[in-house]
Amino acid sequence: MGYFEKIAPLFVGLGAISFGIPASLFKIARHEGVVNGPLLFWSFLSAVVILGIIHVARHHWLRDQQTSWRQILLVMAAGTASGFTNTFYIQSLKLIPVAAAAVMLMQAVWLSVLLGAVIHRRLPSRLQVVSIILVLVGTVLAAGLFPITQALSPLGLFFSFLAACAYACTMQFTASLGNNLDALSKTWLLCIGAFLLISIVWGPQIMTAPVTGATIKWGVLIALFSMVFPLVAYSIFMPYLELGIGPILSSLELPSSIVVAFILLGETVSWAQIAGVAVIIFAVILPNVWGVWHQRQLE
């Protein structure tokens, strides 16, 4: 097992944990009067600018990376999945509780494994299937889904499921598309695609809402945690993971969002949620520890 194969689970897991931070930042930004459209716009614009500066500073030009315009456009098109994830998730939160939306978003775990199995024409292992089941059980507990005291909007559930589909596509595309590209260049192209989508979808609100210092400040912070770091981690390390491991690691986003909300927002955490977090962490560790042990047995 090579060095990158050994550290890949750690960095993909850190990327997923980073994805759990922006939810609390969105709430804080809203308390300061920042509206969704401009916030998403400045988040994705900041990611494009930051990664663009890094791209220019490193002199890793696209023309020197044995790529084509077709591949560049495909990677940019794949980046729209991240923009769709944010758009659908925000829309769902207007209609259903955060707990229900979070549970639906975590359906991306099995959706991504299913998508990967179709793309690579290889079924996940039994251990990975067990881990996925544990993730879904832990998700229900960690999100505090039960009891729900209000009726759930079918449209809200549909939007959050679409967000899960888009998130599953993000994980698979970062692992399978443009792997001959430099990882940072690939991430930059993904962010450009997402930025273009956000600009189109949220255009009317972006054009009418005032630009404030708070919008730019929170936009930059959200960009770092929701795009720059996680997409770089996914682009570099996802290809080194076995089929199905990446989606399982991505489930660390939910425990992360709960812990961050507890620290930054003072939200209460129940024992059921703590149990759910423990189940998810166990489900994430299980296939990775088993894989290392099995590799040593073969050696």
PDB file of N, CA and C in Angstrom, residues 5 15 18 23 28 35 47 60-61 86 96 104 118 138 141 155 167 173 182 195 201 222 231 240 261 289 291 299:
ATOM      1  N   GLU A   5      -2.295   6.063  -0.615  1.00  0.00           N
ATOM      2  CA  GLU A   5      -3.390   5.155  -0.251  1.00  0.00           C
ATOM      3  C   GLU A   5      -3.600   5.125   1.261  1.00  0.00           C
ATOM      4  N   GLY A  15     -12.072  16.379   4.598  1.00  0.00           N
ATOM      5  CA  GLY A  15     -12.864  17.121   3.624  1.00  0.00           C
ATOM      6  C   GLY A  15     -14.348  17.063   3.949  1.00  0.00           C
ATOM      7  N   SER A  18     -15.051  19.208   6.902  1.00  0.00           N
ATOM      8  CA  SER A  18     -15.074  20.609   6.477  1.00  0.00           C
ATOM      9  C   SER A  18     -16.429  20.976   5.871  1.00  0.00           C
ATOM     10  N   ALA A  23     -22.886  24.983   7.292  1.00  0.00           N
ATOM     11  CA  ALA A  23     -24.288  25.070   7.720  1.00  0.00           C
ATOM     12  C   ALA A  23     -24.450  26.076   8.857  1.00  0.00           C
ATOM     13  N   ILE A  28     -25.303  31.960  10.898  1.00  0.00           N
ATOM     14  CA  ILE A  28     -24.733  33.183  11.466  1.00  0.00           C
ATOM     15  C   ILE A  28     -24.849  34.327  10.460  1.00  0.00           C
ATOM     16  N   VAL A  35     -28.566  37.517   2.605  1.00  0.00           N
ATOM     17  CA  VAL A  35     -29.540  36.649   1.932  1.00  0.00           C
ATOM     18  C   VAL A  35     -28.826  35.569   1.130  1.00  0.00           C
ATOM     19  N   ALA A  47     -14.095  31.129  -4.085  1.00  0.00           N
ATOM     20  CA  ALA A  47     -13.397  29.867  -4.347  1.00  0.00           C
ATOM     21  C   ALA A  47     -12.694  29.914  -5.697  1.00  0.00           C
ATOM     22  N   HIS A  60       1.006  25.874 -13.293  1.00  0.00           N
ATOM     23  CA  HIS A  60       0.565  24.595 -13.832  1.00  0.00           C
ATOM     24  C   HIS A  60      -0.529  24.860 -14.868  1.00  0.00           C
ATOM     25  N   TRP A  61      -0.116  25.333 -16.043  1.00  0.00           N
ATOM     26  CA  TRP A  61      -1.085  25.749 -17.052  1.00  0.00           C
ATOM     27  C   TRP A  61      -1.815  24.548 -17.625  1.00  0.00           C
ATOM     28  N   ASN A  86     -26.037  22.840  -3.228  1.00  0.00           N
ATOM     29  CA  ASN A  86     -26.324  24.003  -2.380  1.00  0.00           C
ATOM     30  C   ASN A  86     -27.701  24.591  -2.682  1.00  0.00           C
ATOM     31  N   ILE A  96     -39.022  22.081   4.999  1.00  0.00           N
ATOM     32  CA  ILE A  96     -38.984  20.987   5.970  1.00  0.00           C
ATOM     33  C   ILE A  96     -37.944  21.286   7.050  1.00  0.00           C
ATOM     34  N   MET A 104     -32.233  13.277   4.556  1.00  0.00           N
ATOM     35  CA  MET A 104     -32.374  13.082   3.111  1.00  0.00           C
ATOM     36  C   MET A 104     -31.049  13.319   2.398  1.00  0.00           C
ATOM     37  N   VAL A 118     -22.249   1.401 -10.848  1.00  0.00           N
ATOM     38  CA  VAL A 118     -22.673   1.459 -12.254  1.00  0.00           C
ATOM     39  C   VAL A 118     -21.525   1.925 -13.147  1.00  0.00           C
ATOM     40  N   GLY A 138     -27.328   5.583  11.892  1.00  0.00           N
ATOM     41  CA  GLY A 138     -26.722   6.652  12.685  1.00  0.00           C
ATOM     42  C   GLY A 138     -27.198   8.023  12.271  1.00  0.00           C
ATOM     43  N   LEU A 141     -30.537   8.856  13.881  1.00  0.00           N
ATOM     44  CA  LEU A 141     -30.347   9.206  15.293  1.00  0.00           C
ATOM     45  C   LEU A 141     -29.666  10.566  15.439  1.00  0.00           C
ATOM     46  N   LEU A 155     -42.672  18.329  -1.419  1.00  0.00           N
ATOM     47  CA  LEU A 155     -41.781  19.110  -2.262  1.00  0.00           C
ATOM     48  C   LEU A 155     -40.445  19.354  -1.562  1.00  0.00           C
ATOM     49  N   TYR A 167     -25.005  15.726  -4.583  1.00  0.00           N
ATOM     50  CA  TYR A 167     -23.829  15.501  -3.733  1.00  0.00           C
ATOM     51  C   TYR A 167     -23.162  14.178  -4.105  1.00  0.00           C
ATOM     52  N   PHE A 173     -17.779  12.317  -9.476  1.00  0.00           N
ATOM     53  CA  PHE A 173     -17.105  13.064 -10.539  1.00  0.00           C
ATOM     54  C   PHE A 173     -15.703  13.478 -10.130  1.00  0.00           C
ATOM     55  N   ASP A 182      -3.797  18.221 -13.014  1.00  0.00           N
ATOM     56  CA  ASP A 182      -3.318  18.560 -11.675  1.00  0.00           C
ATOM     57  C   ASP A 182      -4.525  18.755 -10.762  1.00  0.00           C
ATOM     58  N   PHE A 195     -19.808  27.955  -9.977  1.00  0.00           N
ATOM     59  CA  PHE A 195     -20.032  29.402  -9.932  1.00  0.00           C
ATOM     60  C   PHE A 195     -20.952  29.854 -11.074  1.00  0.00           C
ATOM     61  N   VAL A 201     -28.777  30.545 -11.709  1.00  0.00           N
ATOM     62  CA  VAL A 201     -29.951  30.173 -10.899  1.00  0.00           C
ATOM     63  C   VAL A 201     -30.365  31.301  -9.964  1.00  0.00           C
ATOM     64  N   ILE A 222     -17.104  30.685   3.949  1.00  0.00           N
ATOM     65  CA  ILE A 222     -17.850  29.514   3.483  1.00  0.00           C
ATOM     66  C   ILE A 222     -17.134  28.866   2.304  1.00  0.00           C
ATOM     67  N   LEU A 231     -12.972  20.156  -1.766  1.00  0.00           N
ATOM     68  CA  LEU A 231     -12.842  19.752  -3.164  1.00  0.00           C
ATOM     69  C   LEU A 231     -11.400  19.420  -3.531  1.00  0.00           C
ATOM     70  N   TYR A 240      -7.647   7.416  -4.830  1.00  0.00           N
ATOM     71  CA  TYR A 240      -6.832   6.407  -4.154  1.00  0.00           C
ATOM     72  C   TYR A 240      -7.652   5.491  -3.244  1.00  0.00           C
ATOM     73  N   ALA A 261     -22.407  23.142  15.204  1.00  0.00           N
ATOM     74  CA  ALA A 261     -23.599  23.885  15.627  1.00  0.00           C
ATOM     75  C   ALA A 261     -23.643  24.007  17.156  1.00  0.00           C
ATOM     76  N   VAL A 289     -10.301   0.220   8.855  1.00  0.00           N
ATOM     77  CA  VAL A 289      -9.479  -0.606   9.754  1.00  0.00           C
ATOM     78  C   VAL A 289      -9.426  -2.037   9.234  1.00  0.00           C
ATOM     79  N   GLY A 291      -9.763  -2.967   6.160  1.00  0.00           N
ATOM     80  CA  GLY A 291      -8.943  -2.993   4.951  1.00  0.00           C
ATOM     81  C   GLY A 291      -7.456  -3.043   5.270  1.00  0.00           C
ATOM     82  N   GLU A 299       0.027  -9.611   3.262  1.00  0.00           N
ATOM     83  CA  GLU A 299       1.478  -9.411   3.197  1.00  0.00           C
ATOM     84  C   GLU A 299       2.235 -10.416   4.049  1.00  0.00           C
TER      85      GLU A 299
END
